[in-house]
Coordinates of C-alpha atoms in Angstrom, one line a residue:
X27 CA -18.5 0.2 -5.7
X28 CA -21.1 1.3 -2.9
X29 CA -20.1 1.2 0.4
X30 CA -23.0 0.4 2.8
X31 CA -23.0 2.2 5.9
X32 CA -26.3 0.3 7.7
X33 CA -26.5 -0.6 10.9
X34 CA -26.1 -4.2 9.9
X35 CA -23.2 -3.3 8.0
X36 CA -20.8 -1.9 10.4
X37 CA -17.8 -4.1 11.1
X38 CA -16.0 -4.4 14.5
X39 CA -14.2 -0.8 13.5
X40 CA -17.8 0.7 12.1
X41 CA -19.5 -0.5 15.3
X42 CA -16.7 1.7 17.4
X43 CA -17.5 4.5 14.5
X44 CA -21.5 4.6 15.9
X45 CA -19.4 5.9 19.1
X46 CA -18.1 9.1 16.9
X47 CA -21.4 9.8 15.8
X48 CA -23.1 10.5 18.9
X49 CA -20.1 12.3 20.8
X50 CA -17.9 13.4 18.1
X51 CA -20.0 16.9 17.6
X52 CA -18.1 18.8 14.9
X53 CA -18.9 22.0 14.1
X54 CA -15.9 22.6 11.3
X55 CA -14.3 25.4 13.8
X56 CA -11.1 26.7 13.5
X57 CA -8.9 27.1 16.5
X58 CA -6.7 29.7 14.4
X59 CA -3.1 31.0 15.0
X60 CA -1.7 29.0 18.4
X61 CA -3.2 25.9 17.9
X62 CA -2.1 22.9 16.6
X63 CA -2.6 20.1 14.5
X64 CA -2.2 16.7 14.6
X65 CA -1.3 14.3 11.7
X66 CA -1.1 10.5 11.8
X67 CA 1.3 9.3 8.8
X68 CA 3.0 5.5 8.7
X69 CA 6.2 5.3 10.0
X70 CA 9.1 5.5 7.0
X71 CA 11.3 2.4 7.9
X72 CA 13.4 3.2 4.2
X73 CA 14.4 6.8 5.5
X74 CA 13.9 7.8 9.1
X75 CA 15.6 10.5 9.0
X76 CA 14.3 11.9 6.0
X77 CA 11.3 11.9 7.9
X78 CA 12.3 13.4 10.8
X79 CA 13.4 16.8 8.4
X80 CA 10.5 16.7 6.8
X81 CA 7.8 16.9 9.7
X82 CA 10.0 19.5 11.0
X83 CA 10.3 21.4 7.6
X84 CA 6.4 20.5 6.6
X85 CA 5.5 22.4 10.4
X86 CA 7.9 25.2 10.5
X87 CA 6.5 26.1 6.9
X88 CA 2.8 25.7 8.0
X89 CA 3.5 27.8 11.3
X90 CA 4.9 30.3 9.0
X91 CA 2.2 30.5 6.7
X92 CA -0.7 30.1 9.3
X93 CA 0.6 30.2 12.9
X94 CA -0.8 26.8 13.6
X95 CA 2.0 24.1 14.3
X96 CA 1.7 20.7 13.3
X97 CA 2.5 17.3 14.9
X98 CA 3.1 14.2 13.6
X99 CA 2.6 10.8 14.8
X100 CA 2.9 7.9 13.2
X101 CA 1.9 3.8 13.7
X102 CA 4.5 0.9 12.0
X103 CA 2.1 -1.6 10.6
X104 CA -1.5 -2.1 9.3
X105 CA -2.6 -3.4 13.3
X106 CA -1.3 0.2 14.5
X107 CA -2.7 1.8 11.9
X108 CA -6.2 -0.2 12.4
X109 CA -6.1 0.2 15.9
X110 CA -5.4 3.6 16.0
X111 CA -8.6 4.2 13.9
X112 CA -10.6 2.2 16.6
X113 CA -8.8 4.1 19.2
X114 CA -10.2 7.5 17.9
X115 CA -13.2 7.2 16.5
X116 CA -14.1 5.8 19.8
X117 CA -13.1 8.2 22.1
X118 CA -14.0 10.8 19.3
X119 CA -10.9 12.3 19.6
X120 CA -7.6 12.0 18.0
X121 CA -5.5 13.1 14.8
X122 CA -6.5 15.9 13.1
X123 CA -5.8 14.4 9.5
X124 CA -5.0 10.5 9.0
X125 CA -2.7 9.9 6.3
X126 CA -4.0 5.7 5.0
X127 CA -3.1 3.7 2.8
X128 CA -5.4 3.3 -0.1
X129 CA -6.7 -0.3 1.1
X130 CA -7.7 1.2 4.4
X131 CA -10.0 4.4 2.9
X132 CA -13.4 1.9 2.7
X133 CA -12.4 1.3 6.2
X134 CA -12.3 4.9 7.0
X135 CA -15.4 5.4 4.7
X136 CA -17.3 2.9 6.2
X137 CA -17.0 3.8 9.7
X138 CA -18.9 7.4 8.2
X139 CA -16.4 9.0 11.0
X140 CA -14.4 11.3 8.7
X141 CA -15.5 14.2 6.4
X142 CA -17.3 13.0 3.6
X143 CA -15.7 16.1 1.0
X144 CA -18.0 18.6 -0.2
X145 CA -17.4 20.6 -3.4
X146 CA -16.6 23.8 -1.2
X147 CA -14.1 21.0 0.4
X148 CA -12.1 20.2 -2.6
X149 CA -12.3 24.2 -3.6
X150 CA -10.4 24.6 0.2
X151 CA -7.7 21.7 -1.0
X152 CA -7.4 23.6 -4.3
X153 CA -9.9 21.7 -6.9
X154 CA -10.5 18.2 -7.4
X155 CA -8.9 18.5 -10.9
X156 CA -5.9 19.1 -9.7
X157 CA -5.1 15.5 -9.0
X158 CA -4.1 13.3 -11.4
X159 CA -7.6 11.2 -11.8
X160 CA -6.4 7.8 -11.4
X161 CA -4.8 8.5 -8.3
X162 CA -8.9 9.5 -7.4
X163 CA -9.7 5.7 -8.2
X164 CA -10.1 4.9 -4.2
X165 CA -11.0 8.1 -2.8
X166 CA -14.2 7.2 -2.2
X167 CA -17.2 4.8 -3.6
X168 CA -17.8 6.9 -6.4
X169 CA -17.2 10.4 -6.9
X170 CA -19.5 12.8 -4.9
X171 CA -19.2 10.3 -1.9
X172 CA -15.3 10.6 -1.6
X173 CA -13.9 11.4 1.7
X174 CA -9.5 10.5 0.6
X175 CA -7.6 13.3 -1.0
X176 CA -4.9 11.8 -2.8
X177 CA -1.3 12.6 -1.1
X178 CA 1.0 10.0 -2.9
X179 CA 0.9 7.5 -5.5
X180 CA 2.8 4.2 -5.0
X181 CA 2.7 1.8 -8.2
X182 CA 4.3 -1.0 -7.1
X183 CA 6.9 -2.8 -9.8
X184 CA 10.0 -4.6 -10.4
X185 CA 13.9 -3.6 -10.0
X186 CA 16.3 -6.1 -11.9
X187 CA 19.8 -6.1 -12.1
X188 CA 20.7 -5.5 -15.6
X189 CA 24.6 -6.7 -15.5
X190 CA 23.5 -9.8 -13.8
X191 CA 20.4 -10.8 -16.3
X192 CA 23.0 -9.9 -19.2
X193 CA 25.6 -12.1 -17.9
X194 CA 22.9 -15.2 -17.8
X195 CA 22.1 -14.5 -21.0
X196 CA 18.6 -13.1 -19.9
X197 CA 17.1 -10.4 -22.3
X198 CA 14.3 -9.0 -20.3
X199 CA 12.6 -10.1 -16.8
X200 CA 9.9 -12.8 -17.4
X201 CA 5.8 -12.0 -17.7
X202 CA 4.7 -14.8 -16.4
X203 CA 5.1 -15.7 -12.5
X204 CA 6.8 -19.0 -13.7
X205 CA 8.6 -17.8 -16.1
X206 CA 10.5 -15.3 -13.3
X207 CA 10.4 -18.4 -10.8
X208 CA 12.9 -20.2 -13.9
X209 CA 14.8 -16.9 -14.5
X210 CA 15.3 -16.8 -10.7
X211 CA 16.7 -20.5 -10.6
X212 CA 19.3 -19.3 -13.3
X213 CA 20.3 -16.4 -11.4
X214 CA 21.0 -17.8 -7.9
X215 CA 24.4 -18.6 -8.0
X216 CA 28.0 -17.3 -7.0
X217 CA 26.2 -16.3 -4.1
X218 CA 23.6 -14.3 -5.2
X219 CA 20.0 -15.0 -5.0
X220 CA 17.3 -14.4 -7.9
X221 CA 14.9 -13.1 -6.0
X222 CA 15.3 -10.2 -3.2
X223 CA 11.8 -10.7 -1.0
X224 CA 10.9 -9.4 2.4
X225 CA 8.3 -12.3 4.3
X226 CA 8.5 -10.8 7.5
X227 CA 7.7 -7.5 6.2
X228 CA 3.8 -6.1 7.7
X229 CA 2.5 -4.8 4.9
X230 CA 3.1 -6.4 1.2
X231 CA 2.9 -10.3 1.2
X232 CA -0.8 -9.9 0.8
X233 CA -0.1 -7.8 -2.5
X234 CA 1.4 -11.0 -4.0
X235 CA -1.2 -13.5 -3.1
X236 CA -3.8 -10.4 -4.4
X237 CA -2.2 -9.5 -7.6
X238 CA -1.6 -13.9 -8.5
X239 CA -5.4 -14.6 -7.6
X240 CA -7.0 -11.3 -9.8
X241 CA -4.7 -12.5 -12.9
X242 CA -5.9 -16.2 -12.3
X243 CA -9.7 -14.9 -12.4
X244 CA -10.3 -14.9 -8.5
X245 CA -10.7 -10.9 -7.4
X246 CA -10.9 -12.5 -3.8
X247 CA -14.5 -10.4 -3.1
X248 CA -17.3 -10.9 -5.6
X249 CA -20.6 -9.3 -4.0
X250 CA -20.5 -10.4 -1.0
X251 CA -18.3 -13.7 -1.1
X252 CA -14.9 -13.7 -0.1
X253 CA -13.4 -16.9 -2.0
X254 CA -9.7 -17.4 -0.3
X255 CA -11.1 -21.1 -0.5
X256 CA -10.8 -21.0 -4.5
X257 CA -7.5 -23.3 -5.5
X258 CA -5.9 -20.1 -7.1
X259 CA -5.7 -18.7 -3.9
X260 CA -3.9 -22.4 -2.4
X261 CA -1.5 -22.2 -5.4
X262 CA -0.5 -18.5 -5.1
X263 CA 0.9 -18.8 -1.5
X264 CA 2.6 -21.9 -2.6
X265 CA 4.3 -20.0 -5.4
X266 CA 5.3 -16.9 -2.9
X267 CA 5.9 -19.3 -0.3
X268 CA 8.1 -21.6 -2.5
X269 CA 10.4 -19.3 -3.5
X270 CA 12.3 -20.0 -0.3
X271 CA 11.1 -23.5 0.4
X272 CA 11.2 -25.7 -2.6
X273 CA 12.6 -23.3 -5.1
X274 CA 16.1 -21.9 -2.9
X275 CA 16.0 -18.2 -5.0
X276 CA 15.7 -16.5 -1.9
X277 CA 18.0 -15.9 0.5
X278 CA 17.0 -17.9 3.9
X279 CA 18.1 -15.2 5.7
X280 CA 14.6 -13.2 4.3
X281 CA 12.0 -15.5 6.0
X282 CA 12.9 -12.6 8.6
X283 CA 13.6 -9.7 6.5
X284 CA 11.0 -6.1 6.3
X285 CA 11.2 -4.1 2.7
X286 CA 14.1 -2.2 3.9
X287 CA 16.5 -5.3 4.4
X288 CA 15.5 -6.6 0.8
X289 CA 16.1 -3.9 -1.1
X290 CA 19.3 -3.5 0.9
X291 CA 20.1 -7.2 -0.3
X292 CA 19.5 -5.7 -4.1
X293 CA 21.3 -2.8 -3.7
X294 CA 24.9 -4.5 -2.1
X295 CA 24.2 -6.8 -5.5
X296 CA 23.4 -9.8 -3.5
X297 CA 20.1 -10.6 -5.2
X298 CA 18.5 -9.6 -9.0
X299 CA 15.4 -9.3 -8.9
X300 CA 13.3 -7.1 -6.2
X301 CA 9.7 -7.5 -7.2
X302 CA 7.0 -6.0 -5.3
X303 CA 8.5 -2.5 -4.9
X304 CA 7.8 1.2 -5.2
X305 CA 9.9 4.3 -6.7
X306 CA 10.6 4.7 -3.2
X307 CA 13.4 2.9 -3.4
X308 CA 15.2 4.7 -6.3
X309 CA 16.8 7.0 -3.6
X310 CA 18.2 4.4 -2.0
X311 CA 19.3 2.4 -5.4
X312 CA 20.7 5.5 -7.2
X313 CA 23.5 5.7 -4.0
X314 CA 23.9 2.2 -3.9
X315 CA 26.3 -0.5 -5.6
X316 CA 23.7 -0.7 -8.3
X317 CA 23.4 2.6 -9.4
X318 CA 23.3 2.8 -13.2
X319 CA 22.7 -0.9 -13.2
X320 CA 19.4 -1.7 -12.5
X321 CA 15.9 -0.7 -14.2
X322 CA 12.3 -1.3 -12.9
X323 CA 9.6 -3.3 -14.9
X324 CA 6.3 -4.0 -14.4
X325 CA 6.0 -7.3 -11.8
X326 CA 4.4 -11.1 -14.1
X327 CA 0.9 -10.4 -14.9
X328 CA 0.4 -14.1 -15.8
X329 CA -0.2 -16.3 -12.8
X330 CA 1.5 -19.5 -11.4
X331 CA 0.9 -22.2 -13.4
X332 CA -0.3 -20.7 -16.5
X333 CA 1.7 -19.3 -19.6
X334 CA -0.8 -16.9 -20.7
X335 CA -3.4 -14.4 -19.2
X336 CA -6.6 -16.9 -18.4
X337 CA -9.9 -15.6 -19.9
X338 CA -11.0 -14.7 -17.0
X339 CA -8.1 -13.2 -15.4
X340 CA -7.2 -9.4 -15.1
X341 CA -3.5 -8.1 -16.0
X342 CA -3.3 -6.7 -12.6
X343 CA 0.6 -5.4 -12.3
X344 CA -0.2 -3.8 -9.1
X345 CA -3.0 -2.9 -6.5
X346 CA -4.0 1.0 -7.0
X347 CA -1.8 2.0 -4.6
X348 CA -0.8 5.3 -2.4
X349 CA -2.0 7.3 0.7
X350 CA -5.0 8.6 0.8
X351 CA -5.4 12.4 3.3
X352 CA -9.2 12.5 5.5
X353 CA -10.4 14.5 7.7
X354 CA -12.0 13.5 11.1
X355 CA -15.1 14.8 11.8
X356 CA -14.4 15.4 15.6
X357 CA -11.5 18.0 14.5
X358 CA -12.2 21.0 15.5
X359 CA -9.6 22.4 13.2
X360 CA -10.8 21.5 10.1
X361 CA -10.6 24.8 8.4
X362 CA -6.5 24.4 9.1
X363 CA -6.3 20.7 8.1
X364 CA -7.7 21.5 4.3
X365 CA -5.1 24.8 4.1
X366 CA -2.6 22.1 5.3
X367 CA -3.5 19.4 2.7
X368 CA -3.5 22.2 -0.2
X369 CA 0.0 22.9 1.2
X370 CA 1.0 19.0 0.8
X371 CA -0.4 18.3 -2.2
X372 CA 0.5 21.3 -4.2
X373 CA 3.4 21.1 -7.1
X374 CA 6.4 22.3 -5.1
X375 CA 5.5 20.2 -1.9
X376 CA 5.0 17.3 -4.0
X377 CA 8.3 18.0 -6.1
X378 CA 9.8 17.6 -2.5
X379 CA 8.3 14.6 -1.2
X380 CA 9.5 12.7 -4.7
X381 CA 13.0 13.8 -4.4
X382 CA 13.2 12.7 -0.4
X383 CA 11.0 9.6 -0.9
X384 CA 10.8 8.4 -4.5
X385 CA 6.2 8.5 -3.6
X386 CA 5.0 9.8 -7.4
X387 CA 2.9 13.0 -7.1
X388 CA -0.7 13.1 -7.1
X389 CA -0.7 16.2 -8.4
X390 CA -0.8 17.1 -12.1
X391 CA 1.2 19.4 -12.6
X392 CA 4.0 18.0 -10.2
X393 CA 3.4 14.6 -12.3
X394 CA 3.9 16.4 -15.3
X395 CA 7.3 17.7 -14.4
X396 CA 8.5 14.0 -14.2
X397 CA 7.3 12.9 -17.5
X398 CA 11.0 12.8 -19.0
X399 CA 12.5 10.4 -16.7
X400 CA 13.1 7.1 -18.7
X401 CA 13.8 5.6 -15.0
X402 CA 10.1 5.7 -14.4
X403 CA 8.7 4.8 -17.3
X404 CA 7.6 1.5 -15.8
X405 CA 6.3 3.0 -12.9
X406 CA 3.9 4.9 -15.1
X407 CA 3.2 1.8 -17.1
X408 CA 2.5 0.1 -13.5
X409 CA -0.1 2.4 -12.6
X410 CA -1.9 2.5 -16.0
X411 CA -2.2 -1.7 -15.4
X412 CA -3.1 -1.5 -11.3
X413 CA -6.4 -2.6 -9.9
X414 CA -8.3 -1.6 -6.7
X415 CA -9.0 -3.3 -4.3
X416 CA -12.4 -3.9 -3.1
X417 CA -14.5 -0.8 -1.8
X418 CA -15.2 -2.6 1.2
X419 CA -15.6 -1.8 5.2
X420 CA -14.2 -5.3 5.3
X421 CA -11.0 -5.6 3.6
X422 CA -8.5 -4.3 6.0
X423 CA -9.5 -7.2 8.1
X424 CA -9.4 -9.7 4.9
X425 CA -5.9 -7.9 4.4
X426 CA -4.6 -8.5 7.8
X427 CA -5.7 -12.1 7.3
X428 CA -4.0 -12.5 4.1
X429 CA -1.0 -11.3 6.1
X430 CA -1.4 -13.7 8.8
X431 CA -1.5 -16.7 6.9
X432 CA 2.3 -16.1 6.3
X433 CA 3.2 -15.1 9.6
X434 CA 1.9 -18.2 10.9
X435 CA 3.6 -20.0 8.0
X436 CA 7.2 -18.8 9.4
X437 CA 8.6 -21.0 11.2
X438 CA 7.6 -23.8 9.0
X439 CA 9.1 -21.4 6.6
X440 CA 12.0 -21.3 8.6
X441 CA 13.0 -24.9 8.8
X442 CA 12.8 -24.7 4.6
X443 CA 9.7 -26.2 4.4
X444 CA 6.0 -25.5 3.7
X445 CA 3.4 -27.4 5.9
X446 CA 0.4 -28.2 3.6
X447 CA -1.8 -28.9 6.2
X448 CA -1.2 -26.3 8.0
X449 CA -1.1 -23.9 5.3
X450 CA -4.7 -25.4 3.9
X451 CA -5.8 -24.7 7.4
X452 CA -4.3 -20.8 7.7
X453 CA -6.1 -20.6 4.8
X454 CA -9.8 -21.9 5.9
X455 CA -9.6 -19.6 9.1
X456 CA -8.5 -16.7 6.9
X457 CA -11.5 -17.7 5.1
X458 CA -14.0 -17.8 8.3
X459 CA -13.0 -14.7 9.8
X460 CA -12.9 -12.9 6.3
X461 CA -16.0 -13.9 5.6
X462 CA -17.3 -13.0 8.9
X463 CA -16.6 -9.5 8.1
X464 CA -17.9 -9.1 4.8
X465 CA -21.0 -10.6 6.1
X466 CA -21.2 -7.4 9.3
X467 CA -20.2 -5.2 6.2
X468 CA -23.5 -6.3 4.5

């Protein structure tokens, strides 16, 4: 994976980047004791107030340690978090540190407006080797060019219900996306609903559609092609999509619903299955109705339609998936932003974020501390099966695209339908524009 940062490459975002370059002069100072830094970090819709502490806690420690006091910000969905990019890199001026999603660090890394880490970098952040190395899968295009430290890892699985599969006579959750589609149908009675999914939510229905089309053989990007045009792509929205429309496992009521009102839904018993989810929700589960009922397992790795793994699909149980740490080059407190990431990603920091949030450490030795836990045994198994995501400039705006198409299939959605047509044409503008970017990203 190469990123190409030509002239011809840059995207809309890279273009703003050029802006960075000639006014963002950076000279690695350190403002010192006084100062302060700022930190960009997504919004936590699960635990707001968790969050709250935990800026205050994360600055009042920092301040302590290094008299420099720390502000967060945060954005609520991929468009804030895209457009806050734009904002800064443009003006050169902004957050100190961006906390991203792993899908958005080729962005970052294309626009070549954030510190590209040095080996004296990693040394300030206390040593490469300190992080778990899959969790270094998307730092960068290949190690020596990396410029995302990993902060958190996010596997994404499956929570079921374990009285309510047992009651059906269900053994273990399905491996094949059919397969759960028919254990779903069973389960949707008495009202309940088999499946627990959040359509409305900003940031994972394009995981689904990702995830169906790598197992079918379709990675989405090959070279520089994107192929949402390819039928798997067609039948993996109408899978996702039918779930609510032709199938009735979901509750209606979800064609409106963000991740925190789903796994709500699971956790008051009212659905059992929740795929698509992290270990961030095993704070809310373990003081919920389902406490001691439910277990995680790794989401189908066999896509709709087929009962086995095509030749040439992929397993892929989840995308490599976490928050990635970077630098801006305009900061003028870099010095203070690498002591702050060493504090954030060392063991007892981590040790705290996984207790508040359910994240997985990055760190080894904070990882290592977990490796008794049963619960998360399919977490780890998750994350030994996940696959990246392109290491492309382009593929935030191919992700937001993804997203779209379901946005704009709501309110057909809505009315408990889906609208071919319409959904065949979501599909070919996804396409244009998708392609339009890869093609700048040459």
């Amino acid at each position: 994976m190469k990123a190409r940062r030509t002239l011809a490459g840059l995207t809309g975002l890279i273009v703003v980047g050029l802006g960075l370059t000639a006014c963002g002069a950076d000279d690695g100072a350190s403002d010192g004791a006084g100062s302060t830094l700022d930190v960009l970090v997504q919004a936590n819709s699960i635990y707001p107030e968790q969050q709250r502490k935990w800026f205050s806690d994360v600055s009042a420690k920092f301040a302590a340690d290094t008299g420099v006091t720390v502000r967060f910000e945060t954005f609520a969905s991929p468009n804030d978090e895209l457009t806050k990019i734009q904002t800064s890199v443009l003006s050169g001026q902004g957050p100190d540190i961006y906390s991203l999603g792993t899908t958005f660090t080729p962005t970052a890394y294309a626009t070549g407006a954030f510190v590209e880490l040095t080996a004296d970098d990693w040394a300030k952040v206390g040593g490469r080797d300190k992080f778990l190395p899959a969790t270094l899968g998307i730092s960068g295009p290949e190690q020596g060019r990396e410029v995302g430290v990993p902060f958190a890892s996010r596997p994404f699985v499956m929570a079921y219900n374990k009285e309510l599969l047992a009651a059906a006579g269900i053994d273990k959750p399905a491996d094949s996306w059919d397969g759960l589609r028919e254990q779903a149908k069973r389960l949707t009675t008495g009202g309940r609903y088999g499946l627990a999914v959040a359509y409305a939510d900003s940031f994972d229905p394009w995981k689904f559609i990702w995830a169906m089309d790598v197992q079918a053989g379709n990675p989405l990007v090959t070279g520089g092609t994107l192929r949402l045009d390819d039928p798997t792509t067609l039948a993996a929205y109408r899978s996702y999509l039918g779930w609510l429309a032709t199938d009735r496992v979901v509750d209606p009521a979800s064609v409106g619903w963000k991740n925190a009102q789903a796994i709500a839904a699971f956790a008051a018993g009212k659905a059992a299955f929740l795929p698509m989810v992290s270990g961030t929700s095993k704070v809310t589960l373990d003081a919920s109705a389902v406490a001691g009922k439910y277990a995680y397992a790794i989401m189908p790795t066999t896509p709709p339609g087929a009962t086995a793994l095509p030749a040439q699909g992929r397993p892929a149980a989840s995308i490599l998936s976490g928050d990635n740490l970077v630098v801006a080059k305009y900061s003028r407190n870099r010095d203070n932003a690498f002591k702050l990431i060493k504090l954030l990603t060392d063991p007892e920091m981590q040790g705290t974020y996984y207790k508040t949030f359910g994240e997985l450490p990055t760190n080894t030795e904070a990882a290592g501390a977990l490796s008794g836990d049963p619960t998360l045994t399919a977490l780890v198994e998750s994350s030994s099966k996940a696959v990246g995501t392109p290491f492309s400039g382009a593929w935030s705006q191919i992700q937001l695209a993804l997203v779209n198409v379901v946005v704009q299939s709501i309110p057909t959605l809505s009315a408990g339908r889906i609208d071919e047509a319409k959904l065949r044409s979501l599909l070919a503008e996804a396409q244009k524009s998708g392609q339009a970017a890869l093609d700048k990203a040459k």
